[in-house]
Coordinates of C-alpha atoms in Angstrom, one line a residue:
Chain A
M1 CA 0.1 -0.3 -0.4
N2 CA 1.5 3.2 -1.0
I3 CA 0.5 6.3 1.4
L4 CA 0.7 9.8 1.0
G5 CA 1.6 12.0 3.7
I6 CA 0.9 15.4 3.4
D7 CA 1.9 18.2 6.1
T8 CA 0.9 22.6 5.9
S9 CA 1.0 22.8 9.2
C10 CA 3.1 25.7 9.8
D11 CA 6.0 27.0 7.4
D12 CA 6.7 23.7 5.7
T13 CA 5.0 22.7 2.4
S14 CA 5.6 18.3 3.3
V15 CA 5.3 16.0 0.6
A16 CA 5.8 12.2 1.7
I17 CA 5.4 9.0 -0.4
L18 CA 6.2 6.0 1.2
K19 CA 5.1 1.7 1.1
Y20 CA 3.2 -0.2 3.9
C21 CA 5.2 -3.4 3.9
Q22 CA 1.6 -5.8 5.0
I23 CA 3.9 -9.4 5.9
S24 CA 7.4 -6.7 7.8
R25 CA 4.8 -4.7 8.2
K26 CA 6.9 -1.9 8.8
F27 CA 6.6 1.7 6.6
H28 CA 10.1 2.3 4.2
I29 CA 9.7 5.7 2.8
K30 CA 9.9 6.0 -0.6
A31 CA 9.9 10.5 -0.9
N32 CA 10.7 13.4 1.4
I33 CA 9.8 15.9 0.3
I34 CA 10.1 19.4 2.5
S35 CA 10.5 23.1 1.2
S36 CA 11.2 25.8 3.5
Q37 CA 10.1 29.1 3.7
V38 CA 12.8 29.8 6.3
K39 CA 13.7 32.8 4.0
A40 CA 10.4 33.8 3.5
H41 CA 10.2 34.8 7.3
G42 CA 13.5 35.3 8.0
E43 CA 12.6 39.0 8.0
Y44 CA 9.7 39.4 10.0
G45 CA 11.6 37.0 12.6
G46 CA 8.5 34.9 13.0
I47 CA 6.9 33.0 10.6
V48 CA 4.0 35.4 9.0
P49 CA 0.8 33.1 9.1
E50 CA -0.5 35.3 5.8
I51 CA 2.8 34.7 4.5
A52 CA 3.1 31.0 5.4
S53 CA 0.0 30.2 3.1
R54 CA 0.2 31.6 0.2
E55 CA 3.6 30.3 0.3
H56 CA 2.4 26.9 0.4
L57 CA 0.0 27.3 -2.5
K58 CA 3.1 28.4 -4.5
N59 CA 5.2 25.1 -3.5
I60 CA 2.4 22.9 -3.0
K61 CA 1.8 21.5 -6.9
T62 CA 5.4 21.6 -7.2
V63 CA 6.7 19.7 -4.2
F64 CA 3.6 16.8 -4.9
E65 CA 5.6 16.7 -8.1
M66 CA 9.3 15.8 -7.4
A67 CA 7.6 13.8 -4.3
L68 CA 6.8 11.8 -7.3
E69 CA 8.9 12.1 -9.7
K70 CA 11.6 10.7 -6.7
A71 CA 9.2 7.5 -5.5
Q72 CA 9.1 6.6 -8.9
V73 CA 5.9 6.3 -8.7
A74 CA 2.3 7.5 -10.7
E75 CA 0.0 9.3 -8.9
S76 CA -2.4 6.5 -9.7
D77 CA -0.4 4.2 -7.0
I78 CA -1.5 5.6 -4.1
D79 CA -3.5 3.6 -2.3
L80 CA -4.7 6.6 0.5
V81 CA -3.8 9.5 1.4
A82 CA -2.8 11.2 5.5
V83 CA -2.7 14.8 5.7
T84 CA -2.7 17.1 8.7
A85 CA -5.7 18.6 10.3
G86 CA -4.5 20.3 13.4
P87 CA -3.5 21.3 15.1
G88 CA -1.1 24.3 13.2
L89 CA -1.7 27.9 11.3
L90 CA -6.1 27.5 9.4
G91 CA -4.3 29.2 6.2
S92 CA -1.4 26.7 6.1
L93 CA -4.0 24.4 7.7
I94 CA -6.8 24.6 4.9
V95 CA -3.7 24.3 1.7
G96 CA -3.2 21.0 2.0
Y97 CA -5.7 19.4 3.7
S98 CA -8.0 21.0 0.2
F99 CA -5.0 19.8 -1.9
A100 CA -5.7 16.5 -0.1
K101 CA -9.5 16.6 -0.9
G102 CA -9.3 17.2 -4.1
F103 CA -6.7 14.5 -5.4
T104 CA -8.5 12.1 -2.9
I105 CA -11.7 12.6 -4.4
S106 CA -10.3 12.6 -8.2
K107 CA -8.9 9.5 -7.5
K108 CA -12.0 7.8 -4.7
I109 CA -9.2 6.7 -2.2
P110 CA -9.8 7.6 1.6
L111 CA -8.1 10.4 3.5
I112 CA -7.3 10.5 6.6
T113 CA -7.4 13.9 8.5
V114 CA -3.9 13.2 11.6
D115 CA -3.7 15.1 15.1
H116 CA -0.1 16.9 13.8
I117 CA 1.3 16.9 17.7
K118 CA 0.2 12.5 17.8
A119 CA 1.8 12.2 14.1
H120 CA 5.3 13.7 15.3
T121 CA 5.3 9.8 18.0
A122 CA 4.1 8.1 14.7
A123 CA 8.0 9.2 13.7
N124 CA 9.0 6.4 15.4
F125 CA 7.3 3.8 13.9
L126 CA 10.1 4.0 11.1
S127 CA 12.5 2.3 13.6
P128 CA 13.2 -1.1 12.7
F129 CA 12.6 -1.9 16.0
D130 CA 9.3 -1.8 17.2
I131 CA 7.3 -0.4 19.7
N132 CA 7.2 -2.4 23.7
F133 CA 4.6 -0.8 24.9
P134 CA 3.1 1.2 27.4
A135 CA 5.8 4.0 25.2
I136 CA 6.0 7.8 27.1
A137 CA 6.3 9.9 25.2
L138 CA 8.0 13.5 25.0
T139 CA 6.8 15.7 22.4
I140 CA 8.5 19.1 21.7
S141 CA 8.2 22.1 18.7
G142 CA 7.2 25.5 18.1
G143 CA 4.0 25.0 19.3
H144 CA 3.6 22.1 21.8
S145 CA 5.2 20.1 24.6
S146 CA 3.4 17.5 25.3
L147 CA 3.4 14.7 27.4
S148 CA 1.5 10.8 26.5
V149 CA 0.8 7.5 27.4
L150 CA 1.2 5.0 24.3
N151 CA -1.2 1.7 24.7
S152 CA -1.2 0.4 20.9
P153 CA 0.0 2.5 17.8
I154 CA -3.7 4.3 17.7
D155 CA -4.0 4.8 21.4
A156 CA -2.5 8.0 23.2
K157 CA -3.6 9.5 26.4
F158 CA -2.5 13.0 26.7
I159 CA -1.0 13.6 30.7
G160 CA 0.3 17.0 30.6
G161 CA 1.2 19.8 28.9
T162 CA 2.9 23.3 29.2
I163 CA 0.9 25.6 30.5
D164 CA 2.4 29.2 28.7
D165 CA 5.2 28.7 26.5
A166 CA 5.9 26.3 24.8
V167 CA 9.6 25.4 24.4
G168 CA 10.2 26.0 21.2
E169 CA 8.7 29.2 21.7
L170 CA 10.9 29.4 24.2
F171 CA 13.6 29.1 21.7
D172 CA 12.9 31.2 19.4
K173 CA 11.9 33.9 22.2
I174 CA 15.2 34.1 23.2
A175 CA 17.5 33.8 19.9
R176 CA 15.1 36.4 19.0
Y177 CA 16.0 39.0 21.9
L178 CA 19.8 37.8 21.5
K179 CA 19.9 39.3 18.5
F180 CA 20.3 35.0 16.7
P181 CA 19.9 34.6 13.6
Y182 CA 15.9 33.3 12.8
P183 CA 15.9 30.1 12.7
G184 CA 17.1 31.1 16.1
G185 CA 17.1 27.0 18.2
P186 CA 19.7 25.2 16.1
Y187 CA 21.8 27.8 16.9
I188 CA 21.5 28.1 20.2
D189 CA 21.4 23.9 19.8
K190 CA 25.0 25.0 18.7
M191 CA 26.5 27.8 21.0
S192 CA 25.2 25.7 24.0
R193 CA 28.1 23.2 22.4
A194 CA 30.5 25.8 23.4
G195 CA 29.2 26.3 26.6
S196 CA 29.0 25.0 30.3
E197 CA 26.6 24.8 32.9
K198 CA 28.0 28.5 34.1
Y199 CA 24.2 29.9 35.5
K200 CA 22.0 29.0 37.4
L201 CA 17.8 29.3 36.4
P202 CA 15.4 28.2 37.4
R203 CA 13.6 25.1 36.7
P204 CA 9.9 25.5 36.5
L205 CA 7.2 23.2 38.2
I206 CA 10.3 20.3 38.2
N207 CA 9.1 19.5 42.0
E208 CA 4.9 20.0 41.1
P209 CA 3.1 16.5 41.8
N210 CA 1.6 16.9 37.5
Y211 CA 2.5 16.0 33.7
N212 CA 2.6 20.4 33.4
F213 CA 5.4 21.9 31.9
S214 CA 5.9 26.2 32.3
F215 CA 8.6 28.2 30.0
S216 CA 7.5 31.8 30.4
G217 CA 9.2 32.1 33.7
L218 CA 12.5 30.7 32.9
K219 CA 11.9 33.1 29.8
T220 CA 11.5 35.9 31.9
A221 CA 14.6 34.9 33.7
V222 CA 16.8 34.6 31.2
I223 CA 16.1 38.5 30.4
N224 CA 16.3 39.0 33.8
F225 CA 19.5 38.0 34.2
T226 CA 21.1 38.9 31.3
Q227 CA 20.3 42.4 32.2
K228 CA 22.0 42.0 35.8
N229 CA 24.6 40.6 33.6
P230 CA 26.0 42.5 31.4
G231 CA 28.7 40.3 31.1
Y232 CA 27.6 36.5 30.6
D233 CA 29.1 34.5 27.6
V234 CA 26.8 33.8 25.7
S235 CA 27.7 29.5 24.6
D236 CA 27.4 29.7 28.6
L237 CA 23.8 31.3 29.1
A238 CA 22.6 29.6 26.1
H239 CA 23.5 26.0 27.9
S240 CA 23.0 27.1 31.0
M241 CA 19.1 27.5 29.7
T242 CA 19.3 24.1 27.8
A243 CA 20.3 21.7 30.8
A244 CA 17.6 24.1 33.6
I245 CA 15.2 22.5 30.3
C246 CA 16.3 19.4 30.5
S247 CA 15.8 18.6 34.3
V248 CA 12.4 19.4 33.9
F249 CA 11.7 17.3 31.2
T250 CA 14.4 14.8 32.3
K251 CA 12.4 15.0 36.2
K252 CA 9.3 14.6 34.4
I253 CA 9.1 11.1 32.3
R254 CA 11.3 9.2 35.1
N255 CA 8.3 9.2 37.3
A256 CA 5.5 9.6 34.6
A257 CA 7.8 5.8 33.1
D258 CA 7.4 5.1 36.3
E259 CA 3.9 5.6 36.9
Y260 CA 3.2 3.6 34.0
K261 CA 5.8 1.2 34.0
A262 CA 6.6 2.2 30.6
R263 CA 8.7 -0.2 28.7
T264 CA 9.9 2.8 26.1
I265 CA 10.9 6.2 25.7
I266 CA 9.4 8.5 22.9
L267 CA 11.0 11.9 22.2
S268 CA 9.9 13.9 19.2
G269 CA 8.6 17.1 17.9
G270 CA 11.4 19.8 16.1
V271 CA 13.2 20.6 19.5
A272 CA 13.5 17.0 19.6
S273 CA 16.1 18.1 17.5
N274 CA 18.3 19.7 20.1
S275 CA 21.2 17.4 20.5
M276 CA 21.0 18.1 24.8
I277 CA 17.7 17.5 25.1
R278 CA 18.4 13.8 23.0
E279 CA 21.7 12.8 24.7
A280 CA 19.7 14.4 28.2
V281 CA 16.5 11.2 27.3
T282 CA 18.9 8.9 26.2
S283 CA 20.9 8.7 29.6
L284 CA 17.7 8.7 31.7
G285 CA 16.4 5.5 29.2
E286 CA 19.8 4.1 30.1
K287 CA 19.9 4.3 33.8
L288 CA 16.5 3.3 34.2
K289 CA 16.9 0.6 31.7
V290 CA 14.2 2.2 29.0
F291 CA 14.3 1.6 25.3
V292 CA 14.8 5.1 24.3
M293 CA 13.4 5.4 20.3
I294 CA 15.0 8.5 18.8
P295 CA 13.6 9.7 15.1
E296 CA 16.5 11.5 12.8
P297 CA 17.0 14.8 13.1
V298 CA 14.7 15.6 9.2
L299 CA 11.3 13.1 10.8
C300 CA 12.0 15.4 14.2
T301 CA 11.2 18.6 11.9
D302 CA 7.6 18.9 10.5
N303 CA 7.4 16.2 7.5
G304 CA 5.2 13.9 5.8
V305 CA 6.5 11.0 6.4
M306 CA 5.2 11.0 10.2
I307 CA 1.5 11.9 8.9
A308 CA 2.2 9.6 6.1
I309 CA 2.9 7.0 8.9
S310 CA -0.1 8.8 11.3
G311 CA -3.1 8.2 8.7
G312 CA -1.0 4.9 8.1
L313 CA -1.3 3.3 11.3
N314 CA -5.0 4.7 11.7
Y315 CA -6.8 3.4 8.9
L316 CA -4.8 -0.1 9.5
Y317 CA -5.2 -0.9 13.0
S318 CA -8.8 1.2 14.3
P319 CA -11.9 -1.1 13.2
D320 CA -14.0 1.4 11.5
K321 CA -10.9 1.7 9.2
N322 CA -11.1 5.8 11.0
L323 CA -12.9 7.0 8.0
K324 CA -15.0 9.6 10.9
N325 CA -11.8 11.3 10.6
T326 CA -12.4 12.7 7.4
D327 CA -15.0 14.6 9.2
V328 CA -12.2 17.2 10.9
Y329 CA -12.0 19.8 8.9
P330 CA -8.3 22.0 9.4
T331 CA -8.5 23.4 13.0
T332 CA -6.2 25.3 15.1
R333 CA -6.8 23.3 17.8
W334 CA -7.3 19.6 17.7
Chain B
M1 CA -14.8 6.7 -28.4
Q2 CA -16.8 10.1 -27.6
V3 CA -14.8 12.3 -25.3
S4 CA -16.3 13.6 -22.3
D5 CA -17.6 17.7 -22.9
K6 CA -18.6 17.5 -18.9
K7 CA -17.0 21.2 -16.5
I8 CA -16.8 21.9 -13.7
V9 CA -17.0 25.3 -12.4
F10 CA -16.3 26.8 -8.5
N11 CA -16.6 30.4 -6.7
T12 CA -14.7 30.3 -3.5
V13 CA -14.1 33.1 -3.8
F14 CA -16.6 36.0 -1.9
E15 CA -19.7 35.3 0.7
K16 CA -21.4 32.8 -1.0
L17 CA -20.0 29.1 -2.7
S18 CA -21.6 28.2 -6.4
V19 CA -20.2 24.7 -7.8
T20 CA -21.5 24.4 -11.8
I21 CA -21.7 21.2 -13.5
I22 CA -21.7 21.5 -17.7
D23 CA -22.6 19.3 -19.8
G24 CA -22.1 21.4 -23.7
R25 CA -23.7 24.3 -23.6
K26 CA -25.7 22.9 -20.9
L27 CA -26.4 23.8 -17.5
E28 CA -26.5 19.8 -15.7
Y29 CA -26.4 20.8 -11.9
H30 CA -26.4 24.3 -10.3
S31 CA -25.8 24.8 -5.9
E32 CA -24.6 27.7 -3.6
Y33 CA -24.0 27.6 0.2
Y34 CA -24.3 30.7 2.3
E35 CA -22.9 30.8 6.2
K36 CA -21.1 33.8 8.0
K37 CA -18.3 31.6 8.6
R38 CA -15.9 29.0 7.1
N39 CA -18.2 29.3 4.3
A40 CA -15.5 28.0 2.2
F41 CA -14.8 24.9 3.9
N42 CA -17.8 23.2 2.3
I43 CA -16.9 23.2 -1.3
D44 CA -15.1 19.1 -1.1
K45 CA -18.5 18.3 0.3
M46 CA -20.3 20.5 -2.9
I47 CA -18.2 19.0 -5.2
E48 CA -19.7 15.4 -4.2
G49 CA -22.8 16.7 -4.1
A50 CA -22.6 17.7 -7.4
L51 CA -20.5 15.4 -9.3
A52 CA -22.9 11.7 -7.6
A53 CA -26.3 14.4 -8.7
C54 CA -25.1 14.7 -11.5
G55 CA -23.7 10.4 -11.5
V56 CA -20.7 11.2 -12.6
E57 CA -17.2 10.7 -11.4
F58 CA -14.6 13.1 -11.6
S59 CA -13.3 10.7 -14.4
D60 CA -16.2 12.2 -16.5
I61 CA -15.2 15.2 -16.5
S62 CA -13.5 17.1 -19.4
K63 CA -12.1 20.7 -18.0
I64 CA -12.8 22.7 -15.0
Y65 CA -13.1 27.2 -13.8
V66 CA -12.2 28.0 -10.8
F67 CA -12.5 31.4 -9.7
C68 CA -8.9 32.4 -8.4
G69 CA -10.5 36.1 -7.0
P70 CA -10.2 38.9 -6.1
G71 CA -12.0 38.2 -3.1
S72 CA -11.1 36.9 0.0
F73 CA -7.8 35.5 0.7
T74 CA -9.1 32.5 2.5
G75 CA -11.6 31.5 -0.3
I76 CA -8.6 32.4 -2.6
K77 CA -6.1 29.9 -1.4
L78 CA -9.0 26.7 -1.4
G79 CA -10.9 26.6 -4.5
L80 CA -6.7 27.1 -5.8
S81 CA -5.3 23.7 -3.5
M82 CA -8.4 22.0 -4.1
V83 CA -7.7 22.3 -8.6
Y84 CA -4.7 22.1 -7.3
G85 CA -5.6 18.5 -6.0
L86 CA -8.4 17.2 -8.2
L87 CA -5.7 17.7 -11.4
C88 CA -2.7 16.1 -9.6
G89 CA -5.1 13.4 -8.5
S90 CA -6.1 13.4 -12.2
G91 CA -2.8 12.8 -13.7
E92 CA -3.6 16.2 -14.8
R93 CA -6.0 15.2 -18.2
C94 CA -8.2 17.7 -16.7
V95 CA -7.9 20.9 -18.5
P96 CA -7.7 23.8 -15.7
N97 CA -8.2 27.3 -16.7
G98 CA -8.6 30.2 -13.8
L99 CA -11.4 33.7 -14.3
S100 CA -11.4 36.5 -12.3
L101 CA -14.4 37.3 -10.7
L102 CA -14.7 41.1 -11.3
D103 CA -14.7 40.4 -15.3
Y104 CA -17.4 37.9 -14.3
L105 CA -19.1 41.2 -12.8
L106 CA -18.2 43.2 -16.1
F107 CA -19.7 41.1 -17.9
C108 CA -23.0 39.5 -16.3
G109 CA -23.0 43.5 -15.9
L110 CA -22.9 45.1 -19.3
Q111 CA -26.0 42.0 -20.7
K112 CA -28.0 44.4 -17.8
K113 CA -26.8 48.3 -18.6
C114 CA -24.5 50.3 -20.7
D115 CA -26.1 53.5 -19.8
R116 CA -22.8 55.4 -19.0
K117 CA -19.3 55.7 -20.4
R118 CA -18.1 53.2 -17.6
L119 CA -19.0 50.5 -16.1
T120 CA -16.9 49.6 -12.3
A121 CA -17.2 45.8 -10.9
V122 CA -15.9 46.4 -7.6
I123 CA -15.8 43.7 -4.6
P124 CA -15.9 45.1 -1.0
G125 CA -12.2 44.2 0.3
V126 CA -11.5 43.3 5.1
R127 CA -10.5 47.0 5.7
G128 CA -12.5 49.7 3.7
E129 CA -10.6 48.8 0.8
Y130 CA -12.0 47.7 -2.9
F131 CA -10.2 45.4 -5.4
A132 CA -12.3 47.0 -8.7
K133 CA -11.5 46.4 -12.8
T134 CA -13.2 49.5 -14.9
M135 CA -14.2 48.9 -18.7
E136 CA -15.4 50.9 -21.3
P137 CA -18.4 49.4 -23.2
V138 CA -18.8 49.1 -26.5
K139 CA -22.2 48.6 -27.5
D140 CA -24.2 45.7 -28.2
D141 CA -21.0 44.6 -29.0
M142 CA -18.9 42.5 -25.2
A143 CA -16.1 41.1 -27.2
A144 CA -14.2 45.4 -28.3
S145 CA -16.3 45.7 -24.6
F146 CA -13.2 43.2 -23.3
K147 CA -10.8 45.6 -25.5
N148 CA -11.7 48.9 -23.8
I149 CA -11.3 46.7 -19.9
S150 CA -8.3 48.1 -16.9
D151 CA -6.1 46.2 -15.0
E152 CA -7.6 44.2 -11.2
F153 CA -6.9 47.1 -8.8
V154 CA -7.4 48.3 -5.2
V155 CA -9.1 52.2 -4.3
L156 CA -10.5 53.3 -0.8
S157 CA -14.0 54.7 -0.5
E158 CA -12.9 58.2 -0.8
K159 CA -11.1 57.9 -4.7
M160 CA -14.2 56.3 -5.4
A161 CA -16.3 59.3 -5.1
L162 CA -14.0 61.6 -6.9
D163 CA -12.2 59.3 -9.8
T164 CA -15.5 57.2 -10.7
A165 CA -18.4 59.0 -9.8
D166 CA -20.1 59.1 -13.4
D167 CA -19.4 55.3 -13.4
R168 CA -22.4 52.6 -13.5
Y169 CA -21.0 49.8 -10.5
V170 CA -21.1 46.4 -10.5
A171 CA -21.5 43.9 -6.8
D172 CA -22.5 41.3 -5.3
P173 CA -26.5 41.7 -3.9
L174 CA -24.1 40.3 -0.7
S175 CA -21.6 43.1 -0.9
K176 CA -22.4 44.6 2.1
A177 CA -19.3 46.7 2.7
F178 CA -20.0 48.9 -0.4
F179 CA -24.2 49.4 -0.4
T180 CA -23.7 50.9 3.4
D181 CA -20.1 52.4 2.4
E182 CA -21.5 55.8 3.0
K183 CA -17.9 57.8 2.4
L184 CA -19.4 56.7 -0.8
P185 CA -22.2 59.0 -2.9
S186 CA -26.1 57.6 -2.0
S187 CA -25.5 58.0 -6.7
I188 CA -23.2 55.2 -6.6
R189 CA -24.8 52.9 -4.4
E190 CA -28.1 53.2 -5.9
G191 CA -27.7 53.0 -9.3
A192 CA -25.2 49.9 -9.0
L193 CA -26.2 47.1 -10.7
T194 CA -26.0 43.7 -8.1
V195 CA -25.0 41.5 -10.5
K196 CA -25.9 37.6 -8.7
V197 CA -22.4 34.2 -9.5
E198 CA -25.7 32.5 -11.0
A199 CA -25.8 28.9 -13.4
E200 CA -27.0 31.5 -15.9
G201 CA -24.0 34.2 -15.5
I202 CA -22.1 31.3 -15.5
L203 CA -23.1 29.6 -18.2
K204 CA -22.9 33.2 -20.4
F205 CA -19.5 34.1 -18.9
I206 CA -17.7 30.8 -19.6
D207 CA -20.2 30.5 -23.2
F208 CA -18.6 34.1 -24.2
C209 CA -14.6 32.9 -22.9
E210 CA -15.0 29.8 -25.2
E211 CA -16.4 30.8 -28.0
T212 CA -15.6 34.4 -28.1
D213 CA -12.8 35.7 -26.1
N214 CA -10.1 33.0 -24.5
S215 CA -7.9 36.3 -23.5
R216 CA -10.6 35.9 -20.3
F217 CA -9.0 32.0 -18.9
L218 CA -5.8 33.6 -16.6
P219 CA -2.9 31.1 -15.7
L220 CA -4.2 29.4 -12.2
S221 CA -2.4 32.0 -10.0
P222 CA -4.1 33.6 -6.7
I223 CA -5.2 36.7 -7.3
Y224 CA -5.0 38.7 -4.4
L225 CA -4.3 42.0 -5.1
K226 CA -3.6 43.0 -2.2
D227 CA -0.6 42.0 0.6
T228 CA -1.6 40.3 3.4
Y229 CA -2.8 42.3 6.2
A230 CA -1.5 41.3 9.8
I231 CA 2.1 41.6 8.8
K232 CA 3.8 43.3 12.7
P233 CA 7.0 45.3 12.3
K234 CA 10.4 42.8 13.9
T235 CA 10.4 44.1 17.2
E236 CA 12.9 42.9 19.4
T237 CA 11.5 42.0 22.3
C238 CA 9.8 39.1 23.5

């Protein structure tokens, strides 16, 4: 079965084609094309929703054609289409959704609408290893920081998330404040590699008996610190801030792993590309003797592969083929 | 083998959605939908409904016509991305054509009345501006009239009142912002011709474009006429 996955939830136009092998029950990537809009938004220091949606419209057909060519398949070989319907920027979601809907109307094949956050976790189903359930999944990106328990490929229970800024938002805002180039996350990661934990920064909600996060206070603490200590070292500051984030994440994951008797820890989302966070979670898994799964960095950022997998899993594992999901219209929240 | 001459026309760019299916030069189906919020989201269901009502599949359709603007930015993007999807799914078998809503308004307006030196079609934007296009009609000659048209432009009420008060205006009756705009002289508003996007008008307009003036067909590119309303200046604070 060939699955077309489309994601236009934010600022990347992503189209992937995957093959699902019924015998091995594994997904194989045949094409994964991502058209980045970093240049279009660079001059504004952040994503401008209307520009994002116009860029998606400009790019979507070309990106789809590139994916077909790369995968060496014809449009008639596509059996299922999965598309992000939320959460995300509404104008951007509409472009991908409408393209997918038009494609499926034309070909008379099923369309599965996908929750973007759950799809980030699904990128781990590409691993040659099977996921042992229950699994604790931390999804961290520019718009989300959420912790869930997975009991099956399609059964995810949300147990906590950020009550204010998402962790990626913190990275972006601090990067902008420190006048780092856009996008700021990768730059902070690079700086933090050259620094050490020289400054003590708060670890919000670390001892709270729940699985929620709060990064707004940490952002304020970093800004206040720079104003009171003008001679600070940027690399040390980046490292100290990321270390504070790592402490919060590892503590909450550890608590969740204990409570839910986790057999796997899954890290996903764009911020899972951050090398310090990857190392901290991997190291925690080793301590707890729990298997850790993190997708390669290219599959951590927004991509069509994870959408195709999530849609494919929904289609394959739901008793009703999850076709009720085709009624989900683009939404800023899922 | 008989070649299908079924065409689908849809409009998502201004207020009321519509889907029309034409067989040759004969109207086969037309439906309209209007809802205050999230209007355009229903276009997929309308297309599926239209195909089902005519007992055809998309593979039976040989041409697609879509209004590319100007109008709602969301509606423009939704309509065009839907067409891109339909085309890609059909292996580019269908012939696509873009249409301007202002051309349609001028075409239908001119059929109603041709009593002024200039005819101006307007579609209100959301911040008090208008998307407009003017035509200097040639009596009883639609093709010649369409040779005397301007490009699409954006204009504010004050300028319209000054420069084009003698024009005959054409607007969709759902253009509330136009009909209640107190910055415009009442003569402009009250004397305006109202043109709906409706079955008969679409049929005649497509026929005119195909038979007489196919330069009215546009590439499948959005007609926004305006940058985003929401660009904020770059700030240095969080």
